[in-house]
CSV table of N, CA and C in Angstrom, one decimal:
chain,number,residue,atom,x,y,z
Z,143,UNK,N,31.2,180.6,136.0
Z,143,UNK,CA,29.9,179.7,136.6
Z,143,UNK,C,29.4,179.2,135.7
Z,144,UNK,N,29.3,177.9,135.8
Z,144,UNK,CA,28.2,177.4,135.2
Z,144,UNK,C,26.8,177.4,135.5
Z,145,UNK,N,25.8,177.2,134.1
Z,145,UNK,CA,24.5,177.4,134.6
Z,145,UNK,C,23.6,176.7,136.0
Z,146,UNK,N,24.2,175.4,136.1
Z,146,UNK,CA,23.6,174.7,137.2
Z,146,UNK,C,24.0,175.3,138.3
Z,147,UNK,N,25.3,175.8,138.8
Z,147,UNK,CA,25.5,176.3,140.1
Z,147,UNK,C,25.0,177.8,140.3
Z,148,UNK,N,24.7,178.4,139.1
Z,148,UNK,CA,24.1,179.8,139.3
Z,148,UNK,C,22.4,179.5,139.6
Z,149,UNK,N,22.0,178.3,139.0
Z,149,UNK,CA,20.4,178.1,139.3
Z,149,UNK,C,20.3,177.5,140.7
Z,150,UNK,N,21.1,176.6,141.2
Z,150,UNK,CA,21.4,176.3,142.3
Z,150,UNK,C,21.2,177.7,143.9
Z,151,UNK,N,22.3,178.1,143.3
Z,151,UNK,CA,22.4,179.8,144.1
Z,151,UNK,C,20.9,180.1,144.1
Z,152,UNK,N,20.5,180.4,143.0
Z,152,UNK,CA,18.9,180.9,143.0
Z,152,UNK,C,18.0,180.2,143.9
Z,153,UNK,N,18.1,178.9,143.8
Z,153,UNK,CA,17.0,177.7,145.1
Z,153,UNK,C,17.1,178.3,146.1
Z,154,UNK,N,18.6,178.2,146.2
Z,154,UNK,CA,18.9,178.4,148.0
Z,154,UNK,C,18.7,179.6,148.4
Z,155,UNK,N,19.0,181.0,147.2
Z,155,UNK,CA,18.7,182.4,148.0
Z,155,UNK,C,17.1,182.5,148.3
Z,156,UNK,N,16.0,181.4,147.0
Z,156,UNK,CA,14.9,181.7,147.3
Z,156,UNK,C,14.2,180.8,148.9
Z,157,UNK,N,14.5,179.8,149.2
Z,157,UNK,CA,14.5,178.9,150.1
Z,157,UNK,C,14.7,179.5,151.4
Z,158,UNK,N,15.9,180.2,151.1
Z,158,UNK,CA,16.5,181.5,152.4
Z,158,UNK,C,15.6,182.4,152.7
Z,159,UNK,N,14.9,183.0,151.8
Z,159,UNK,CA,14.1,184.4,152.0
Z,159,UNK,C,12.7,184.0,152.3
Z,160,UNK,N,12.4,182.7,152.0
Z,160,UNK,CA,11.1,182.0,152.5
Z,160,UNK,C,11.5,181.6,153.8
Z,161,UNK,N,12.6,180.8,154.3
Z,161,UNK,CA,12.6,180.7,155.6
Z,161,UNK,C,12.4,182.0,156.4
Z,162,UNK,N,13.3,182.7,156.3
Z,162,UNK,CA,13.7,183.8,156.9
Z,162,UNK,C,12.4,184.6,157.0
Z,163,UNK,N,11.1,184.9,156.4
Z,163,UNK,CA,9.9,185.4,156.2
Z,163,UNK,C,9.4,184.5,157.2
Z,164,UNK,N,9.3,183.1,157.2
Z,164,UNK,CA,8.4,182.7,158.2
Z,164,UNK,C,8.6,182.6,159.8
Z,165,UNK,N,10.2,182.7,160.0
Z,165,UNK,CA,10.9,182.9,161.3
Z,165,UNK,C,10.6,184.0,161.7
Z,166,UNK,N,10.8,185.3,160.9
Z,166,UNK,CA,10.4,186.6,161.2
Z,166,UNK,C,8.5,186.8,161.8
Z,167,UNK,N,7.8,186.0,160.6
Z,167,UNK,CA,6.6,186.2,161.0
Z,167,UNK,C,6.1,185.7,162.3
Z,168,UNK,N,6.8,184.4,162.5
Z,168,UNK,CA,6.3,183.9,164.0
Z,168,UNK,C,6.9,184.4,165.3
Z,169,UNK,N,8.1,185.3,165.1
Z,169,UNK,CA,8.7,186.1,166.1
Z,169,UNK,C,7.5,187.5,166.0
Z,170,UNK,N,7.2,187.8,165.0
Z,170,UNK,CA,6.3,189.0,165.2
Z,170,UNK,C,5.3,188.2,165.9
Z,171,UNK,N,4.5,187.6,165.1
Z,171,UNK,CA,3.2,186.8,165.8
Z,171,UNK,C,3.5,186.6,167.4
Z,172,UNK,N,4.4,186.3,168.0
Z,172,UNK,CA,4.1,186.1,169.4
Z,172,UNK,C,4.4,187.0,170.4
Z,173,UNK,N,5.4,188.0,169.4
Z,173,UNK,CA,5.1,189.6,170.3
Z,173,UNK,C,3.9,190.2,170.3
Z,174,UNK,N,3.3,190.1,168.9
Z,174,UNK,CA,1.9,191.1,169.1
Z,174,UNK,C,0.5,190.0,170.1
Z,175,UNK,N,1.0,189.2,170.2
Z,175,UNK,CA,0.2,188.0,171.0
Z,175,UNK,C,0.4,188.6,172.7
Z,176,UNK,N,1.5,188.8,172.9
Z,176,UNK,CA,1.8,188.6,174.2
Z,176,UNK,C,1.5,190.6,174.7
Z,177,UNK,N,1.8,191.4,173.6
Z,177,UNK,CA,1.1,192.8,173.7
Z,177,UNK,C,-0.1,193.0,173.5
Z,178,UNK,N,-0.8,192.0,173.0
Z,178,UNK,CA,-2.2,191.9,172.8
Z,178,UNK,C,-2.9,191.7,174.1
Z,179,UNK,N,-2.5,190.7,174.6
Z,179,UNK,CA,-2.8,190.4,176.1
Z,179,UNK,C,-2.7,191.6,177.2
Z,180,UNK,N,-1.8,192.1,177.0
Z,180,UNK,CA,-1.5,192.9,178.0
Z,180,UNK,C,-2.3,194.2,177.7
Z,181,UNK,N,-2.2,194.8,176.8
Z,181,UNK,CA,-3.1,196.0,176.2
Z,181,UNK,C,-4.4,195.5,176.8
Z,182,UNK,N,-5.0,194.6,176.6
Z,182,UNK,CA,-6.5,194.2,176.7
Z,182,UNK,C,-6.7,194.0,178.5
Z,183,UNK,N,-5.6,193.6,179.0
Z,183,UNK,CA,-6.1,193.4,180.5
Z,183,UNK,C,-6.1,195.1,180.6
Z,184,UNK,N,-5.5,196.2,180.3
Z,184,UNK,CA,-5.3,197.5,180.9
Z,184,UNK,C,-6.3,197.9,179.7
Z,185,UNK,N,-7.2,197.3,179.3
Z,185,UNK,CA,-8.3,198.4,178.3
Z,185,UNK,C,-7.5,199.2,177.4
Z,186,UNK,N,-6.5,198.9,176.9
Z,186,UNK,CA,-6.5,199.8,175.6
Z,186,UNK,C,-6.8,199.1,174.3
Z,187,UNK,N,-6.8,199.7,173.1
Z,187,UNK,CA,-7.2,199.4,171.7
Z,187,UNK,C,-6.5,198.2,171.4
Z,188,UNK,N,-7.2,197.1,170.8
Z,188,UNK,CA,-6.7,195.9,170.6
Z,188,UNK,C,-5.6,195.6,169.3
Z,189,UNK,N,-5.2,197.2,168.9
Z,189,UNK,CA,-4.6,196.9,167.3
Z,189,UNK,C,-3.6,195.6,167.2
Z,190,UNK,N,-3.1,195.3,168.0
Z,190,UNK,CA,-2.0,194.2,167.7
Z,190,UNK,C,-2.5,193.0,167.5
Z,191,UNK,N,-3.4,192.7,168.0
Z,191,UNK,CA,-4.6,191.5,167.6
Z,191,UNK,C,-5.1,191.6,166.6
Z,192,UNK,N,-5.6,192.6,166.1
Z,192,UNK,CA,-5.7,192.7,164.5
Z,192,UNK,C,-5.0,192.6,163.4
Z,193,UNK,N,-3.8,193.2,163.9
Z,193,UNK,CA,-2.7,192.7,163.1
Z,193,UNK,C,-2.4,191.2,162.9
Z,194,UNK,N,-2.2,190.9,164.2
Z,194,UNK,CA,-2.0,189.5,164.4
Z,194,UNK,C,-2.9,188.6,163.4
Z,195,UNK,N,-4.1,188.8,163.5
Z,195,UNK,CA,-5.0,188.1,163.1
Z,195,UNK,C,-5.1,188.1,161.1
Z,196,UNK,N,-4.6,189.4,160.8
Z,196,UNK,CA,-4.1,189.6,159.6
Z,196,UNK,C,-3.1,189.2,158.7
Z,197,UNK,N,-2.1,189.0,159.6
Z,197,UNK,CA,-0.7,188.5,159.3
Z,197,UNK,C,-0.9,187.1,159.3
Z,198,UNK,N,-1.8,186.3,160.0
Z,198,UNK,CA,-1.8,185.1,160.2
Z,198,UNK,C,-3.5,184.4,159.1
Z,199,UNK,N,-4.3,185.1,159.1
Z,199,UNK,CA,-5.3,184.7,158.5
Z,199,UNK,C,-4.9,184.8,156.5
Z,200,UNK,N,-4.0,185.9,156.2
Z,200,UNK,CA,-4.1,186.4,154.9
Z,200,UNK,C,-3.4,185.1,154.0
Z,201,UNK,N,-2.4,184.6,154.7
Z,201,UNK,CA,-1.3,183.7,153.8
Z,201,UNK,C,-2.2,182.4,152.8
Z,202,UNK,N,-3.0,181.6,153.9
Z,202,UNK,CA,-3.9,180.7,153.0
Z,202,UNK,C,-5.2,181.1,152.1
Z,203,UNK,N,-5.5,182.7,152.4
Z,203,UNK,CA,-6.5,183.1,151.7
Z,203,UNK,C,-6.1,183.8,150.2
Z,204,UNK,N,-4.6,184.1,150.9
Z,204,UNK,CA,-4.1,184.3,148.9
Z,204,UNK,C,-3.6,183.3,148.2
Z,205,UNK,N,-3.1,182.4,149.0
Z,205,UNK,CA,-2.5,181.3,148.4
Z,205,UNK,C,-4.0,180.5,147.4
Z,206,UNK,N,-4.9,180.2,148.3
Z,206,UNK,CA,-6.2,179.5,147.6
Z,206,UNK,C,-6.8,180.7,146.4
Z,207,UNK,N,-6.6,182.0,146.8
Z,207,UNK,CA,-7.2,182.8,145.9
Z,207,UNK,C,-6.4,183.2,144.7
Z,208,UNK,N,-4.8,183.1,144.3
Z,208,UNK,CA,-4.1,183.1,143.3
Z,208,UNK,C,-4.3,181.9,142.7
Z,209,UNK,N,-4.2,180.9,143.1
Z,209,UNK,CA,-4.4,179.3,142.4
Z,209,UNK,C,-5.6,179.6,141.7
Z,210,UNK,N,-6.7,179.8,142.3
Z,210,UNK,CA,-8.0,179.9,141.7
Z,210,UNK,C,-8.0,180.6,140.4
Z,211,UNK,N,-7.9,182.1,140.7
Z,211,UNK,CA,-7.9,182.6,139.8
Z,211,UNK,C,-7.0,182.4,138.5
Z,212,UNK,N,-5.8,182.0,138.7
Z,212,UNK,CA,-4.3,181.3,137.7
Z,212,UNK,C,-5.3,180.1,137.2
Z,213,UNK,N,-6.3,179.5,137.1
Z,213,UNK,CA,-6.8,178.4,137.1
Z,213,UNK,C,-7.8,179.0,136.5
Z,214,UNK,N,-8.5,179.8,136.7
Z,214,UNK,CA,-9.6,180.4,135.8
Z,214,UNK,C,-9.5,181.2,134.9
Z,215,UNK,N,-8.7,181.9,135.1
Z,215,UNK,CA,-8.6,183.2,134.4
Z,215,UNK,C,-7.4,183.1,132.9
Z,216,UNK,N,-6.5,182.3,133.6
Z,216,UNK,CA,-5.5,181.8,132.9
Z,216,UNK,C,-4.3,182.9,132.5
Z,217,UNK,N,-4.4,183.9,133.3
Z,217,UNK,CA,-3.8,184.8,133.3
Z,217,UNK,C,-2.1,184.8,133.1
Z,218,UNK,N,-1.1,185.4,132.3
Z,218,UNK,CA,0.1,185.2,132.5
Z,218,UNK,C,0.6,185.4,134.0
Z,219,UNK,N,0.7,186.4,134.5
Z,219,UNK,CA,1.1,187.0,135.7
Z,219,UNK,C,0.9,185.7,136.5
Z,220,UNK,N,-0.3,185.4,136.9
Z,220,UNK,CA,-1.0,185.1,137.9
Z,220,UNK,C,-0.4,183.4,137.9
Z,221,UNK,N,0.1,182.8,136.7
Z,221,UNK,CA,0.5,181.5,136.1
Z,221,UNK,C,1.6,181.4,136.8
Z,222,UNK,N,2.8,182.7,136.5
Z,222,UNK,CA,4.2,182.8,137.0
Z,222,UNK,C,4.1,182.7,138.3
Z,223,UNK,N,3.2,183.0,138.9
Z,223,UNK,CA,3.7,183.3,140.5
Z,223,UNK,C,3.0,181.9,141.2
Z,224,UNK,N,2.2,181.1,140.4
Z,224,UNK,CA,1.4,180.0,140.9
Z,224,UNK,C,2.4,178.9,140.9
Z,225,UNK,N,2.9,178.7,139.7
Z,225,UNK,CA,3.5,177.8,138.8
Z,225,UNK,C,4.8,177.4,139.7
Z,226,UNK,N,5.6,176.5,140.3
Z,226,UNK,CA,6.8,176.2,140.8
Z,226,UNK,C,7.5,175.5,139.4
Z,227,UNK,N,8.5,176.4,139.7
Z,227,UNK,CA,9.6,175.6,138.5
Z,227,UNK,C,10.1,174.7,138.8
Z,228,UNK,N,10.7,173.6,137.9
Z,228,UNK,CA,11.3,172.0,138.8
Z,228,UNK,C,12.6,172.3,139.5
Z,229,UNK,N,13.0,172.2,140.8
Z,229,UNK,CA,14.1,172.6,141.7
Z,229,UNK,C,14.8,171.7,141.3
Z,230,UNK,N,16.2,171.9,141.0
Z,230,UNK,CA,17.4,171.2,141.2
Z,230,UNK,C,17.7,170.4,142.8
Z,231,UNK,N,17.2,171.1,143.5
Z,231,UNK,CA,17.7,171.0,144.8
Z,231,UNK,C,16.2,170.7,145.4
Z,232,UNK,N,15.7,169.4,145.0
Z,232,UNK,CA,14.2,168.9,145.5
Z,232,UNK,C,14.0,168.7,146.9
Z,233,UNK,N,15.2,168.0,147.3
Z,233,UNK,CA,14.8,167.8,148.9
Z,233,UNK,C,15.0,168.8,150.0
Z,234,UNK,N,15.8,169.9,148.8
Z,234,UNK,CA,15.7,171.2,150.0
Z,234,UNK,C,14.2,171.7,150.1
Z,235,UNK,N,14.0,172.1,148.8
Z,235,UNK,CA,12.5,172.3,148.9
Z,235,UNK,C,11.5,171.6,149.5
Z,236,UNK,N,11.8,170.1,149.5
Z,236,UNK,CA,10.7,169.4,150.3
Z,236,UNK,C,11.1,169.6,151.9
Z,237,UNK,N,11.9,169.6,152.4
Z,237,UNK,CA,12.6,169.7,153.7
Z,237,UNK,C,11.9,171.0,154.3
Z,238,UNK,N,12.3,172.3,153.6
Z,238,UNK,CA,11.5,173.5,154.1
Z,238,UNK,C,10.1,173.5,153.5
Z,239,UNK,N,9.7,172.9,152.9
Z,239,UNK,CA,8.1,173.2,152.5
Z,239,UNK,C,8.1,174.5,151.6
Z,240,UNK,N,8.9,174.6,150.4
Z,240,UNK,CA,8.8,175.9,150.0
Z,240,UNK,C,7.9,175.7,148.6
Z,241,UNK,N,7.1,176.6,148.2
Z,241,UNK,CA,6.2,177.0,147.1
Z,241,UNK,C,6.3,178.2,146.8
Z,242,UNK,N,6.4,178.5,145.5
Z,242,UNK,CA,6.3,180.1,145.1
Z,242,UNK,C,5.3,180.6,145.8
Z,243,UNK,N,4.0,180.0,145.3
Z,243,UNK,CA,2.8,180.9,145.7
Z,243,UNK,C,2.7,181.1,147.0
Z,244,UNK,N,3.0,180.1,148.1
Z,244,UNK,CA,3.4,180.3,149.5
Z,244,UNK,C,4.0,181.6,150.0
Z,245,UNK,N,5.3,181.7,149.3
Z,245,UNK,CA,6.4,182.7,149.3
Z,245,UNK,C,5.8,184.0,149.1
Z,246,UNK,N,5.0,184.2,147.7
Z,246,UNK,CA,4.3,185.1,147.7
Z,246,UNK,C,3.3,185.7,148.6
Z,247,UNK,N,2.4,184.7,149.2
Z,247,UNK,CA,1.6,185.3,149.6
Z,247,UNK,C,1.7,185.8,151.1
Z,248,UNK,N,2.8,184.9,151.9
Z,248,UNK,CA,3.3,185.0,152.7
Z,248,UNK,C,4.4,186.9,152.7
Z,249,UNK,N,4.9,186.8,151.6
Z,249,UNK,CA,5.4,188.3,151.7
Z,249,UNK,C,4.6,189.1,151.7
Z,250,UNK,N,3.5,189.1,151.0
Z,250,UNK,CA,2.5,190.1,150.6
Z,250,UNK,C,1.9,190.4,152.5
Z,251,UNK,N,1.6,189.1,152.7
Z,251,UNK,CA,1.1,189.5,154.3
Z,251,UNK,C,1.9,189.8,155.2
Z,252,UNK,N,3.4,189.7,154.9
Z,252,UNK,CA,4.2,190.5,155.8
Z,252,UNK,C,4.7,191.6,155.8
Z,253,UNK,N,4.2,192.1,154.4
Z,253,UNK,CA,4.5,193.6,153.9
Z,253,UNK,C,3.2,194.4,154.4
Z,254,UNK,N,2.1,193.8,154.6
Z,254,UNK,CA,0.7,194.3,155.1
Z,254,UNK,C,0.7,194.7,156.7
Z,255,UNK,N,1.0,193.6,157.1
Z,255,UNK,CA,1.7,193.5,158.7
Z,255,UNK,C,2.6,194.9,159.3
Z,256,UNK,N,3.7,194.6,158.3
Z,256,UNK,CA,4.5,195.9,158.8
Z,256,UNK,C,4.0,197.3,158.4
Z,257,UNK,N,3.1,197.1,157.5
Z,257,UNK,CA,2.5,198.9,157.4
Z,257,UNK,C,1.6,199.1,158.3
Z,258,UNK,N,0.7,197.9,158.8
Z,258,UNK,CA,-0.2,197.9,160.1
Z,258,UNK,C,0.4,198.6,161.1
Z,259,UNK,N,1.6,197.9,161.4
Z,259,UNK,CA,2.4,198.1,162.5
Z,259,UNK,C,2.8,199.5,162.5
Z,260,UNK,N,3.3,200.1,161.4
Z,260,UNK,CA,3.7,201.1,161.2
Z,260,UNK,C,2.2,202.5,161.4
Z,261,UNK,N,1.5,202.1,161.2
Z,261,UNK,CA,0.3,202.9,161.2
Z,261,UNK,C,-0.2,202.7,162.8
Z,262,UNK,N,0.2,202.1,163.4
Z,262,UNK,CA,-0.2,201.6,165.0
Z,262,UNK,C,0.7,202.8,165.5
Z,263,UNK,N,2.3,202.6,165.3
Z,263,UNK,CA,2.9,203.5,165.6
Z,263,UNK,C,2.4,204.9,165.5
Z,264,UNK,N,2.2,205.0,164.2
Z,264,UNK,CA,1.8,206.6,164.2
Z,264,UNK,C,0.5,207.1,165.1
Z,265,UNK,N,-0.6,206.1,165.2
Z,265,UNK,CA,-1.8,206.5,166.2
Z,265,UNK,C,-1.0,206.9,167.5
Z,266,UNK,N,0.0,205.7,168.1
Z,266,UNK,CA,0.5,206.1,169.3
Z,266,UNK,C,1.2,207.6,169.6
Z,267,UNK,N,1.7,208.0,168.7
Z,267,UNK,CA,2.7,209.1,168.1
Z,267,UNK,C,1.4,210.2,168.8
Z,268,UNK,N,0.4,210.2,168.1
Z,268,UNK,CA,-0.8,211.2,167.9
Z,268,UNK,C,-1.8,211.2,169.2
Z,269,UNK,N,-1.3,210.2,170.1
Z,269,UNK,CA,-2.6,209.8,171.0
Z,269,UNK,C,-1.6,210.3,172.0
Z,270,UNK,N,-2.6,211.3,173.0
Z,270,UNK,CA,-2.0,211.4,174.4
Z,270,UNK,C,-2.4,210.6,175.4
Z,271,UNK,N,-3.4,209.2,175.2
Z,271,UNK,CA,-3.5,208.5,176.1
Z,271,UNK,C,-2.4,207.5,176.8
Z,272,UNK,N,-1.5,207.4,175.6
Z,272,UNK,CA,-0.5,206.4,176.0
Z,272,UNK,C,0.7,207.0,176.4
Z,273,UNK,N,1.3,206.4,177.4
Z,273,UNK,CA,2.6,206.9,178.5
Z,273,UNK,C,3.3,205.6,178.2
Z,274,UNK,N,4.7,206.0,178.9
Z,274,UNK,CA,6.0,205.2,179.0
Z,274,UNK,C,6.4,204.7,177.9
Z,275,UNK,N,6.6,203.6,178.4
Z,275,UNK,CA,7.4,202.6,176.8
Z,275,UNK,C,6.9,201.9,176.1
Z,276,UNK,N,4.8,202.1,176.6
Z,276,UNK,CA,4.3,201.5,175.3
Z,276,UNK,C,4.0,202.1,174.4
Z,277,UNK,N,4.3,203.6,174.4
Z,277,UNK,CA,4.5,204.3,172.8
Z,277,UNK,C,5.4,203.6,172.4
Z,278,UNK,N,6.5,203.5,172.6
Z,278,UNK,CA,7.8,202.6,171.5
Z,278,UNK,C,7.4,201.6,171.1
Z,279,UNK,N,6.4,200.8,171.6
Z,279,UNK,CA,6.3,199.1,171.4
Z,279,UNK,C,6.0,199.0,169.9
Z,280,UNK,N,5.4,199.6,169.3
Z,280,UNK,CA,5.3,199.1,167.7
Z,280,UNK,C,6.5,199.3,167.0
Z,281,UNK,N,7.3,200.4,167.1
Z,281,UNK,CA,8.4,200.7,166.5
Z,281,UNK,C,9.3,199.4,166.5
Z,282,UNK,N,9.4,198.9,168.1
Z,282,UNK,CA,10.1,197.9,168.8
Z,282,UNK,C,10.0,196.7,168.0
Z,283,UNK,N,9.0,196.1,168.2
Z,283,UNK,CA,8.6,194.8,167.2
Z,283,UNK,C,9.0,195.1,165.7
Z,284,UNK,N,8.5,196.4,165.1
Z,284,UNK,CA,9.0,196.6,163.7
Z,284,UNK,C,10.5,196.2,163.5
Z,285,UNK,N,11.3,197.1,164.4
Z,285,UNK,CA,12.9,196.7,164.0
Z,285,UNK,C,13.2,195.6,164.6
Z,286,UNK,N,12.4,195.0,165.3
Z,286,UNK,CA,13.3,193.5,165.6
Z,286,UNK,C,12.8,192.4,164.9
Z,287,UNK,N,11.6,192.9,164.4
Z,287,UNK,CA,10.9,191.8,163.3
Z,287,UNK,C,12.0,191.7,161.9
Z,288,UNK,N,12.0,193.1,161.4
Z,288,UNK,CA,13.0,193.5,160.5
Z,288,UNK,C,14.8,192.9,160.4
Z,289,UNK,N,15.3,193.2,161.7
Z,289,UNK,CA,16.8,192.7,161.7
Z,289,UNK,C,16.5,191.0,161.8
Z,290,UNK,N,15.6,190.4,162.6
Z,290,UNK,CA,15.4,189.1,162.8
Z,290,UNK,C,15.3,188.4,161.1
Z,291,UNK,N,14.4,189.1,160.6
Z,291,UNK,CA,14.6,188.5,159.0
Z,291,UNK,C,16.0,188.4,158.1
Z,292,UNK,N,16.9,189.9,158.4
Z,292,UNK,CA,17.7,190.1,157.6
Z,292,UNK,C,18.9,189.0,158.3
Z,293,UNK,N,18.4,188.7,159.5
Z,293,UNK,CA,19.5,187.9,159.8
Z,293,UNK,C,19.4,186.5,159.6
Z,294,UNK,N,18.4,186.2,159.5
Z,294,UNK,CA,18.1,184.5,159.4
Z,294,UNK,C,18.2,184.6,157.6
Z,295,UNK,N,18.1,185.6,157.0
Z,295,UNK,CA,18.4,185.4,155.6
Z,295,UNK,C,20.2,185.2,155.4
Z,296,UNK,N,21.1,185.9,155.9
Z,296,UNK,CA,22.2,186.0,156.1
Z,296,UNK,C,22.5,184.2,156.5
Z,297,UNK,N,22.0,184.1,157.6
Z,297,UNK,CA,22.2,182.7,158.5
Z,297,UNK,C,21.7,181.6,157.4
Z,298,UNK,N,20.8,181.4,156.8
Z,298,UNK,CA,20.7,180.6,156.0
Z,298,UNK,C,21.2,180.5,154.7
Z,299,UNK,N,21.5,181.4,154.1
Z,299,UNK,CA,22.5,181.6,153.1
Z,299,UNK,C,24.0,181.1,153.1
Z,300,UNK,N,24.2,180.8,154.4
Z,300,UNK,CA,25.6,180.4,154.9
Z,300,UNK,C,25.3,178.8,155.2
Z,301,UNK,N,24.4,178.6,156.0
Z,301,UNK,CA,23.7,177.2,156.2
Z,301,UNK,C,23.2,176.2,155.4
Z,302,UNK,N,22.7,176.7,154.2
Z,302,UNK,CA,21.8,175.6,153.2
Z,302,UNK,C,22.8,175.5,152.0
Z,303,UNK,N,24.0,176.2,151.7
Z,303,UNK,CA,25.0,175.5,150.9
Z,303,UNK,C,26.0,174.4,151.8
Z,304,UNK,N,26.1,174.7,153.1
Z,304,UNK,CA,26.9,173.9,154.1
Z,304,UNK,C,25.9,172.6,153.6
Z,305,UNK,N,24.8,172.8,154.2
Z,305,UNK,CA,23.9,171.2,154.3
Z,305,UNK,C,24.2,170.3,153.1
Z,306,UNK,N,23.9,171.4,151.8
Z,306,UNK,CA,24.2,170.6,150.7
Z,306,UNK,C,25.0,170.1,150.4
Z,307,UNK,N,26.2,170.8,150.1
Z,307,UNK,CA,27.5,170.0,150.3
Z,307,UNK,C,27.8,168.9,151.1
Z,308,UNK,N,27.1,168.7,152.3
Z,308,UNK,CA,27.6,167.7,153.3
Z,308,UNK,C,26.7,166.8,153.4
Z,309,UNK,N,25.7,167.0,152.5
Z,309,UNK,CA,24.7,165.9,152.1
Z,309,UNK,C,23.5,165.7,153.4
Z,310,UNK,N,23.5,166.7,153.9
Z,310,UNK,CA,22.4,166.9,155.1
Z,310,UNK,C,20.9,167.3,154.9
Z,311,UNK,N,20.8,167.4,153.7
Z,311,UNK,CA,19.8,167.9,153.3
Z,311,UNK,C,18.4,166.5,153.2
């Protein structure tokens, strides 16, 4: 396989991973919003609302901070994160609004949200106030969000090469 094909596959994989994170993040956001409304009505602790706020407010903050610190301190690690390498598939990058710093910021906030959902589940397991199906809601959100992410990665790794080869980008 030549070097151009390898580079294109890496670019397709990067865009597929980025798009999968965004879809999974939006799905988890919707579920957390619905659960937060339900828990608010019944006067339970509003853990899903706080997780939702962290998951959606952190990426723009991290994006700005990473760019600012990379410019200020000229650290090689931050420069590698914030600088986008030229894409051979620039139309694909433009269509899906991919940038390396956005991908890193969304990945960090996604992992933090998964950790917070795990802590929420741990609290529910140790609480005697929560009864019924509500005790398993955090693990259901976590499992369905992760399953959706992995399925969309597979979907986009099949779809994007097809779109590229048939000039649909």
